[in-house]
Amino acid sequence: MGRPRLIRFVLCLLTSRALLQVAEAADNPCAAGPPVDTNPAECCPTPMLVDGTIMMDCYQKYGEQTKKQLQMDGIPRGCCIAECAMNATNMYADGMLRRDDLSKMFMDAVQSKPEWMSLVRDATNACFELAEKRMEEIEAGAKLEPSFEGEKICHPISGTILRCMGMMMFAQCPASVFNVNDNCNKLREYGSVCPMI
């Protein structure tokens, strides 16, 4: 798998847990999931907020575990790919993310892309607010016991923030970047009706 495809796959893994949570509600109009089988990165090539080499290394360590965890019911498990990436960038310690440093890292990642700067700044604030509101569930996920051999339990805060950032950046993709076609329009429309975080 080439590096750009692998990175997109990792981002999709980070966002797919949210899609599964939406699908769990039987009477939810969003339960069937997105109406098209289109990779969001084909519609909106969002900037990488974390170095791609770091994400690939973390995927190689925890990708298989993450795939298994995404199939599990109950309290959402922490994404070890995300925690690994936050550890590698020195943004995570003891269940906490260094918010100011992380905000700076995200803004540095879009420094040469002015169309993304205000969106990334606002999304960072919104995602930390979301994490605060979900702190009880996040803390519960951190206390889970391994459910299969070799499973590492990671704190959910890193995955919550990175997943939220990916979803918000897609939902608010600048018009100058968004690839307008039927499938992408349907995917964006789905995202506007169905909360995916």
GROMACS .gro file of C-alpha atoms in nm:
model
  197
    1MET     CA    1   0.000   0.000   0.000
    2GLY     CA    2   0.153   0.334  -0.102
    3ARG     CA    3   0.212   0.596   0.165
    4PRO     CA    4  -0.068   0.840   0.057
    5ARG     CA    5  -0.322   0.553   0.042
    6LEU     CA    6  -0.205   0.418   0.377
    7ILE     CA    7  -0.235   0.758   0.542
    8ARG     CA    8  -0.586   0.802   0.401
    9PHE     CA    9  -0.673   0.452   0.527
   10VAL     CA   10  -0.548   0.541   0.877
   11LEU     CA   11  -0.759   0.856   0.877
   12CYS     CA   12  -1.059   0.652   0.764
   13LEU     CA   13  -0.997   0.409   1.051
   14LEU     CA   14  -0.990   0.702   1.290
   15THR     CA   15  -1.323   0.827   1.163
   16SER     CA   16  -1.499   0.493   1.113
   17ARG     CA   17  -1.572   0.432   1.483
   18ALA     CA   18  -1.793   0.741   1.476
   19LEU     CA   19  -1.977   0.603   1.175
   20LEU     CA   20  -2.031   0.273   1.355
   21GLN     CA   21  -2.176   0.455   1.658
   22VAL     CA   22  -2.423   0.635   1.434
   23ALA     CA   23  -2.522   0.305   1.272
   24GLU     CA   24  -2.603   0.144   1.608
   25ALA     CA   25  -2.932   0.331   1.647
   26ALA     CA   26  -3.190   0.118   1.463
   27ASP     CA   27  -3.440   0.401   1.410
   28ASN     CA   28  -3.173   0.648   1.303
   29PRO     CA   29  -3.208   0.770   0.942
   30CYS     CA   30  -2.827   0.758   0.927
   31ALA     CA   31  -2.807   0.392   1.033
   32ALA     CA   32  -2.721   0.263   0.685
   33GLY     CA   33  -2.406   0.475   0.676
   34PRO     CA   34  -2.289   0.693   0.387
   35PRO     CA   35  -2.485   0.647   0.062
   36VAL     CA   36  -2.171   0.613  -0.149
   37ASP     CA   37  -1.851   0.410  -0.125
   38THR     CA   38  -1.621   0.705  -0.180
   39ASN     CA   39  -1.312   0.781   0.025
   40PRO     CA   40  -1.358   1.126   0.185
   41ALA     CA   41  -0.996   1.209   0.088
   42GLU     CA   42  -1.098   1.189  -0.280
   43CYS     CA   43  -1.356   1.460  -0.218
   44CYS     CA   44  -1.154   1.682   0.010
   45PRO     CA   45  -0.778   1.626   0.030
   46THR     CA   46  -0.739   1.753   0.384
   47PRO     CA   47  -0.392   1.850   0.502
   48MET     CA   48  -0.206   1.603   0.724
   49LEU     CA   49  -0.199   1.748   1.075
   50VAL     CA   50   0.046   1.483   1.198
   51ASP     CA   51   0.361   1.383   1.009
   52GLY     CA   52   0.278   1.105   0.764
   53THR     CA   53   0.583   0.895   0.857
   54ILE     CA   54   0.475   0.895   1.221
   55MET     CA   55   0.121   0.794   1.126
   56MET     CA   56   0.250   0.511   0.905
   57ASP     CA   57   0.480   0.380   1.179
   58CYS     CA   58   0.193   0.387   1.429
   59TYR     CA   59  -0.040   0.217   1.182
   60GLN     CA   60   0.214  -0.063   1.132
   61LYS     CA   61   0.223  -0.117   1.510
   62TYR     CA   62  -0.150  -0.094   1.584
   63GLY     CA   63  -0.344  -0.122   1.258
   64GLU     CA   64  -0.455  -0.483   1.304
   65GLN     CA   65  -0.557  -0.423   1.664
   66THR     CA   66  -0.755  -0.115   1.561
   67LYS     CA   67  -0.944  -0.311   1.294
   68LYS     CA   68  -1.050  -0.567   1.557
   69GLN     CA   69  -1.150  -0.297   1.805
   70LEU     CA   70  -1.371  -0.121   1.551
   71GLN     CA   71  -1.587  -0.436   1.535
   72MET     CA   72  -1.647  -0.436   1.912
   73ASP     CA   73  -1.959  -0.311   2.086
   74GLY     CA   74  -1.980  -0.122   2.411
   75ILE     CA   75  -1.772   0.165   2.540
   76PRO     CA   76  -1.551   0.300   2.258
   77ARG     CA   77  -1.192   0.184   2.294
   78GLY     CA   78  -0.899   0.419   2.263
   79CYS     CA   79  -0.726   0.432   1.925
   80CYS     CA   80  -0.365   0.323   1.979
   81ILE     CA   81  -0.267   0.458   1.636
   82ALA     CA   82  -0.369   0.805   1.754
   83GLU     CA   83  -0.206   0.768   2.095
   84CYS     CA   84   0.114   0.642   1.932
   85ALA     CA   85   0.118   0.949   1.706
   86MET     CA   86   0.060   1.184   1.999
   87ASN     CA   87   0.337   1.012   2.197
   88ALA     CA   88   0.575   1.039   1.901
   89THR     CA   89   0.512   1.413   1.879
   90ASN     CA   90   0.536   1.461   2.258
   91MET     CA   91   0.178   1.585   2.272
   92TYR     CA   92   0.041   1.319   2.509
   93ALA     CA   93   0.116   1.222   2.868
   94ASP     CA   94  -0.090   1.047   3.135
   95GLY     CA   95  -0.429   1.081   2.969
   96MET     CA   96  -0.380   1.445   2.877
   97LEU     CA   97  -0.297   1.622   2.552
   98ARG     CA   98  -0.086   1.936   2.558
   99ARG     CA   99  -0.355   2.154   2.405
  100ASP     CA  100  -0.150   2.466   2.331
  101ASP     CA  101   0.137   2.270   2.176
  102LEU     CA  102  -0.105   2.054   1.977
  103SER     CA  103  -0.285   2.364   1.848
  104LYS     CA  104   0.049   2.506   1.736
  105MET     CA  105   0.142   2.178   1.564
  106PHE     CA  106  -0.191   2.174   1.378
  107MET     CA  107  -0.154   2.538   1.274
  108ASP     CA  108   0.205   2.482   1.159
  109ALA     CA  109   0.077   2.194   0.942
  110VAL     CA  110  -0.148   2.434   0.748
  111GLN     CA  111   0.085   2.734   0.752
  112SER     CA  112   0.127   2.720   0.373
  113LYS     CA  113  -0.247   2.658   0.318
  114PRO     CA  114  -0.424   2.981   0.420
  115GLU     CA  115  -0.764   2.844   0.315
  116TRP     CA  116  -0.739   2.595   0.605
  117MET     CA  117  -0.600   2.816   0.883
  118SER     CA  118  -0.916   2.955   1.043
  119LEU     CA  119  -1.097   2.624   0.994
  120VAL     CA  120  -0.822   2.428   1.173
  121ARG     CA  121  -0.804   2.683   1.456
  122ASP     CA  122  -1.182   2.672   1.510
  123ALA     CA  123  -1.197   2.293   1.475
  124THR     CA  124  -0.922   2.249   1.736
  125ASN     CA  125  -1.121   2.453   1.987
  126ALA     CA  126  -1.446   2.271   1.902
  127CYS     CA  127  -1.281   1.928   1.930
  128PHE     CA  128  -1.137   2.000   2.273
  129GLU     CA  129  -1.483   2.121   2.382
  130LEU     CA  130  -1.631   1.797   2.249
  131ALA     CA  131  -1.372   1.595   2.443
  132GLU     CA  132  -1.463   1.784   2.761
  133LYS     CA  133  -1.831   1.699   2.712
  134ARG     CA  134  -1.744   1.332   2.653
  135MET     CA  135  -1.487   1.304   2.931
  136GLU     CA  136  -1.690   1.051   3.129
  137GLU     CA  137  -1.705   0.813   2.831
  138ILE     CA  138  -1.339   0.881   2.747
  139GLU     CA  139  -1.230   0.798   3.102
  140ALA     CA  140  -1.442   0.480   3.098
  141GLY     CA  141  -1.267   0.372   2.777
  142ALA     CA  142  -0.928   0.424   2.942
  143LYS     CA  143  -1.024   0.179   3.220
  144LEU     CA  144  -1.129  -0.111   2.995
  145GLU     CA  145  -0.956  -0.446   3.027
  146PRO     CA  146  -0.803  -0.622   2.725
  147SER     CA  147  -1.062  -0.839   2.550
  148PHE     CA  148  -0.833  -1.038   2.321
  149GLU     CA  149  -0.479  -1.165   2.343
  150GLY     CA  150  -0.221  -0.892   2.292
  151GLU     CA  151  -0.470  -0.604   2.301
  152LYS     CA  152  -0.318  -0.284   2.432
  153ILE     CA  153  -0.558  -0.046   2.602
  154CYS     CA  154  -0.495   0.313   2.498
  155HIS     CA  155  -0.651   0.625   2.642
  156PRO     CA  156  -0.928   0.747   2.406
  157ILE     CA  157  -0.843   1.120   2.425
  158SER     CA  158  -0.596   1.114   2.132
  159GLY     CA  159  -0.835   0.930   1.901
  160THR     CA  160  -1.124   1.154   2.005
  161ILE     CA  161  -0.933   1.469   1.907
  162LEU     CA  162  -0.781   1.336   1.583
  163ARG     CA  163  -1.110   1.177   1.472
  164CYS     CA  164  -1.298   1.499   1.546
  165MET     CA  165  -1.042   1.708   1.357
  166GLY     CA  166  -1.070   1.485   1.050
  167MET     CA  167  -1.449   1.493   1.054
  168MET     CA  168  -1.471   1.870   1.102
  169MET     CA  169  -1.216   1.942   0.833
  170PHE     CA  170  -1.413   1.730   0.587
  171ALA     CA  171  -1.749   1.878   0.685
  172GLN     CA  172  -1.618   2.233   0.638
  173CYS     CA  173  -1.386   2.168   0.345
  174PRO     CA  174  -1.311   2.497   0.166
  175ALA     CA  175  -1.493   2.537  -0.166
  176SER     CA  176  -1.160   2.592  -0.341
  177VAL     CA  177  -1.048   2.243  -0.235
  178PHE     CA  178  -1.368   2.037  -0.245
  179ASN     CA  179  -1.402   1.807  -0.547
  180VAL     CA  180  -1.756   1.869  -0.673
  181ASN     CA  181  -1.915   1.556  -0.818
  182ASP     CA  182  -2.224   1.347  -0.744
  183ASN     CA  183  -2.059   1.108  -0.498
  184CYS     CA  184  -1.876   1.380  -0.307
  185ASN     CA  185  -2.188   1.595  -0.292
  186LYS     CA  186  -2.382   1.298  -0.152
  187LEU     CA  187  -2.112   1.231   0.104
  188ARG     CA  188  -2.109   1.594   0.218
  189GLU     CA  189  -2.489   1.601   0.228
  190TYR     CA  190  -2.487   1.286   0.440
  191GLY     CA  191  -2.235   1.452   0.674
  192SER     CA  192  -2.454   1.760   0.710
  193VAL     CA  193  -2.760   1.552   0.811
  194CYS     CA  194  -2.590   1.273   1.005
  195PRO     CA  195  -2.353   1.367   1.285
  196MET     CA  196  -2.043   1.156   1.237
  197ILE     CA  197  -1.862   1.251   1.560
   0.00000   0.00000   0.00000
